[in-house]
Tab-separated table of C-alpha atoms in Angstrom:
chain	number	residue	atom	x	y	z
J	1	UNK	CA	20.490	3.238	14.743
J	2	UNK	CA	18.852	6.404	16.031
J	3	UNK	CA	19.706	9.832	14.656
J	4	UNK	CA	18.475	12.771	16.736
J	5	UNK	CA	16.493	15.659	15.186
J	6	UNK	CA	19.459	18.029	15.509
J	7	UNK	CA	21.561	15.703	13.361
J	8	UNK	CA	18.703	15.463	10.829
J	9	UNK	CA	18.793	19.212	10.468
J	10	UNK	CA	22.595	19.532	10.402
J	11	UNK	CA	22.952	16.735	7.843
J	12	UNK	CA	20.008	17.966	5.746
J	13	UNK	CA	18.355	14.555	5.843
J	14	UNK	CA	14.735	15.666	5.982
J	15	UNK	CA	12.763	18.898	6.137
J	16	UNK	CA	10.949	17.682	9.249
J	17	UNK	CA	13.549	19.194	11.587
J	18	UNK	CA	14.219	22.235	9.380
J	19	UNK	CA	12.797	25.675	10.177
J	20	UNK	CA	9.426	26.330	8.551
J	21	UNK	CA	9.622	27.689	5.009
J	22	UNK	CA	13.209	26.491	4.500
J	23	UNK	CA	13.665	26.091	0.715
J	24	UNK	CA	16.880	24.070	0.992
J	25	UNK	CA	16.717	20.617	-0.597
J	26	UNK	CA	17.232	17.626	1.663
J	27	UNK	CA	18.542	14.131	1.040
J	28	UNK	CA	14.963	12.818	1.326
J	29	UNK	CA	13.591	15.315	-1.202
J	30	UNK	CA	16.463	14.540	-3.602
J	31	UNK	CA	15.962	10.772	-3.660
J	32	UNK	CA	12.229	10.402	-2.996
J	33	UNK	CA	10.906	8.915	-6.245
J	34	UNK	CA	8.555	6.490	-4.534
J	35	UNK	CA	5.196	5.607	-6.054
J	36	UNK	CA	3.165	5.263	-2.857
J	37	UNK	CA	2.688	7.058	0.450
J	38	UNK	CA	3.859	3.921	2.227
J	39	UNK	CA	7.052	3.853	0.154
J	40	UNK	CA	7.689	7.487	0.966
J	41	UNK	CA	7.247	6.838	4.694
J	42	UNK	CA	9.543	3.786	4.537
J	43	UNK	CA	12.223	5.765	2.696
J	44	UNK	CA	12.018	8.564	5.249
J	45	UNK	CA	12.230	6.091	8.144
J	46	UNK	CA	15.180	4.368	6.484
J	47	UNK	CA	17.055	7.689	6.191
J	48	UNK	CA	16.260	8.870	9.701
J	49	UNK	CA	16.689	5.493	11.391
J	50	UNK	CA	19.043	3.491	9.122
J	51	UNK	CA	19.151	-0.260	9.347
J	52	UNK	CA	22.127	-1.858	11.083
J	53	UNK	CA	21.156	-5.523	10.604
J	54	UNK	CA	23.372	-6.781	7.752
J	55	UNK	CA	21.150	-9.747	6.714
J	56	UNK	CA	18.172	-7.391	6.325
J	57	UNK	CA	20.270	-4.893	4.346
J	58	UNK	CA	21.580	-7.679	2.066
J	59	UNK	CA	18.061	-9.085	1.583
J	60	UNK	CA	16.774	-5.668	0.477
J	61	UNK	CA	19.762	-5.100	-1.846
J	62	UNK	CA	19.319	-8.549	-3.415
J	63	UNK	CA	15.613	-7.847	-4.020
J	64	UNK	CA	16.340	-4.454	-5.593
J	65	UNK	CA	19.031	-5.981	-7.843
J	66	UNK	CA	16.655	-8.712	-8.957
J	67	UNK	CA	13.984	-6.168	-9.877
J	68	UNK	CA	16.521	-4.004	-11.713
J	69	UNK	CA	17.878	-6.994	-13.614
J	70	UNK	CA	14.402	-8.168	-14.650
J	71	UNK	CA	13.154	-5.433	-16.975
J	72	UNK	CA	9.691	-6.969	-17.340
J	73	UNK	CA	9.211	-7.124	-13.556
J	74	UNK	CA	10.593	-3.610	-13.101
J	75	UNK	CA	8.147	-1.998	-15.538
J	76	UNK	CA	5.230	-4.124	-14.352
J	77	UNK	CA	5.789	-3.100	-10.742
J	78	UNK	CA	6.381	0.550	-11.735
J	79	UNK	CA	3.002	0.566	-13.466
J	80	UNK	CA	1.068	-1.228	-10.741
J	81	UNK	CA	2.530	0.076	-7.463
J	82	UNK	CA	0.865	3.515	-7.750
J	83	UNK	CA	-2.540	1.766	-7.693
J	84	UNK	CA	-1.983	0.470	-4.123
J	85	UNK	CA	-3.966	2.466	-1.597
J	86	UNK	CA	-2.391	3.619	1.658
J	87	UNK	CA	-2.545	0.372	3.645
J	88	UNK	CA	-1.584	2.103	6.900
J	89	UNK	CA	-4.469	4.559	6.554
J	90	UNK	CA	-6.832	1.716	5.623
J	91	UNK	CA	-5.888	-0.309	8.706
J	92	UNK	CA	-6.266	2.791	10.882
J	93	UNK	CA	-9.716	3.443	9.452
J	94	UNK	CA	-10.746	-0.193	10.058
J	95	UNK	CA	-9.524	-0.118	13.656
J	96	UNK	CA	-11.319	3.171	14.365
J	97	UNK	CA	-14.549	2.010	12.740
J	98	UNK	CA	-17.587	1.566	14.996
J	99	UNK	CA	-18.486	-2.171	15.344
J	100	UNK	CA	-22.066	-1.428	14.293
J	101	UNK	CA	-22.488	1.835	12.385
J	102	UNK	CA	-25.291	3.885	13.939
J	103	UNK	CA	-25.119	7.088	11.906
J	104	UNK	CA	-25.136	7.816	8.183
J	105	UNK	CA	-21.541	9.054	8.422
J	106	UNK	CA	-20.388	5.849	10.132
J	107	UNK	CA	-22.239	3.743	7.561
J	108	UNK	CA	-20.645	5.683	4.691
J	109	UNK	CA	-17.208	5.216	6.287
J	110	UNK	CA	-17.855	1.481	6.743
J	111	UNK	CA	-18.751	1.128	3.050
J	112	UNK	CA	-15.669	3.176	2.129
J	113	UNK	CA	-13.506	0.824	4.207
J	114	UNK	CA	-14.939	-2.257	2.496
J	115	UNK	CA	-14.443	-0.677	-0.934
J	116	UNK	CA	-10.827	0.255	-0.158
J	117	UNK	CA	-10.116	-3.296	1.136
J	118	UNK	CA	-11.745	-4.695	-2.032
J	119	UNK	CA	-9.569	-2.388	-4.154
J	120	UNK	CA	-6.471	-3.423	-2.214
J	121	UNK	CA	-7.205	-7.114	-2.731
J	122	UNK	CA	-7.862	-6.643	-6.449
J	123	UNK	CA	-4.635	-4.667	-6.877
J	124	UNK	CA	-2.676	-7.278	-4.873
J	125	UNK	CA	-4.092	-9.991	-7.151
J	126	UNK	CA	-2.995	-7.974	-10.220
J	127	UNK	CA	0.362	-7.245	-8.628
J	128	UNK	CA	0.968	-10.946	-8.029
J	129	UNK	CA	0.993	-11.461	-11.809
J	130	UNK	CA	4.312	-9.569	-11.923
J	131	UNK	CA	5.880	-12.398	-9.932
J	132	UNK	CA	4.584	-15.303	-12.052
J	133	UNK	CA	8.052	-16.316	-13.225
J	134	UNK	CA	8.932	-16.869	-9.571
J	135	UNK	CA	11.337	-14.527	-7.837
J	136	UNK	CA	14.647	-15.790	-6.548
J	137	UNK	CA	15.552	-13.390	-3.710
J	138	UNK	CA	14.290	-14.334	-0.250
J	139	UNK	CA	12.445	-11.058	0.271
J	140	UNK	CA	10.651	-11.193	-3.084
J	141	UNK	CA	9.713	-14.842	-2.451
J	142	UNK	CA	8.095	-13.762	0.830
J	143	UNK	CA	6.205	-10.985	-0.966
J	144	UNK	CA	5.139	-13.489	-3.629
J	145	UNK	CA	3.770	-15.829	-0.948
J	146	UNK	CA	1.821	-13.007	0.722
J	147	UNK	CA	0.309	-11.918	-2.611
J	148	UNK	CA	-0.766	-15.478	-3.391
J	149	UNK	CA	-2.191	-16.172	0.061
J	150	UNK	CA	-5.442	-18.124	-0.511
J	151	UNK	CA	-7.113	-16.225	2.350
J	152	UNK	CA	-6.995	-13.073	0.232
J	153	UNK	CA	-9.077	-14.760	-2.509
J	154	UNK	CA	-11.557	-16.000	0.098
J	155	UNK	CA	-11.870	-12.513	1.589
J	156	UNK	CA	-12.371	-11.003	-1.869
J	157	UNK	CA	-15.069	-13.616	-2.622
J	158	UNK	CA	-16.776	-12.704	0.671
J	159	UNK	CA	-16.690	-9.043	-0.219
J	160	UNK	CA	-18.046	-9.772	-3.710
J	161	UNK	CA	-20.976	-11.580	-2.121
J	162	UNK	CA	-22.232	-8.231	-0.813
J	163	UNK	CA	-20.427	-5.658	-2.999
J	164	UNK	CA	-20.778	-5.447	-6.756
J	165	UNK	CA	-17.618	-6.602	-8.580
J	166	UNK	CA	-17.845	-3.850	-11.207
J	167	UNK	CA	-17.492	-1.019	-8.682
J	168	UNK	CA	-13.916	0.241	-8.785
J	169	UNK	CA	-12.291	2.954	-6.728
J	170	UNK	CA	-9.304	5.120	-7.452
J	171	UNK	CA	-7.177	4.655	-4.341
J	172	UNK	CA	-9.027	6.133	-1.377
J	173	UNK	CA	-11.208	8.460	-3.475
J	174	UNK	CA	-14.750	7.103	-3.208
J	175	UNK	CA	-17.710	9.050	-4.449
J	176	UNK	CA	-21.192	9.034	-2.967
J	177	UNK	CA	-22.459	7.462	-6.168
J	178	UNK	CA	-19.997	4.584	-5.828
J	179	UNK	CA	-21.122	3.975	-2.248
J	180	UNK	CA	-24.790	4.017	-3.271
J	181	UNK	CA	-24.315	1.535	-6.071
J	182	UNK	CA	-21.680	-0.666	-4.441
J	183	UNK	CA	-23.811	-2.775	-2.112
J	184	UNK	CA	-25.743	-5.541	-3.823
J	185	UNK	CA	-29.490	-5.496	-3.331
J	186	UNK	CA	-30.750	-8.671	-1.751
J	187	UNK	CA	-33.460	-10.646	-3.552
J	188	UNK	CA	-35.523	-10.502	-0.387
J	189	UNK	CA	-35.443	-6.696	-0.156
J	190	UNK	CA	-38.888	-5.185	-0.591
J	191	UNK	CA	-39.093	-1.721	-2.017
């Protein structure tokens, strides 16, 4: 279902279509208690372009009810979701990355990208522990299967073969010092 920008403004759904500097609260600002940028974007998209497919709506409702009914899962996810970096931004950075970095700036960005992917895989591995009792709803089962995908462990092992395991990043914030110390020094490197 598509809602045009004029309706967004008239219904007060989102400040996007409001005049600049408008202090009026919107539906989005009232209910946006998401923990990640991705969640915020999904909520906004769900308000501005609501779902009409009943099976998808029921699947999401069933997943939310399961999380709300399982207090341990709810608090575990609430604590761990904020650690997830912005996956959309990470994918965009990876796509825009030069195949072979030729400048110091491109090399620094390439190292940043690897560190963010490493962080994402570590967080996903930790997040998977919240589903150890085995979810019941179809949507949560699919998320569980993605989090336990063996390819993720193989990719993390590949990254750990060139990047030190003890280097941790806080979301997308990566310092120069972390970049300098992240890459393992090869035994064949002569100084």
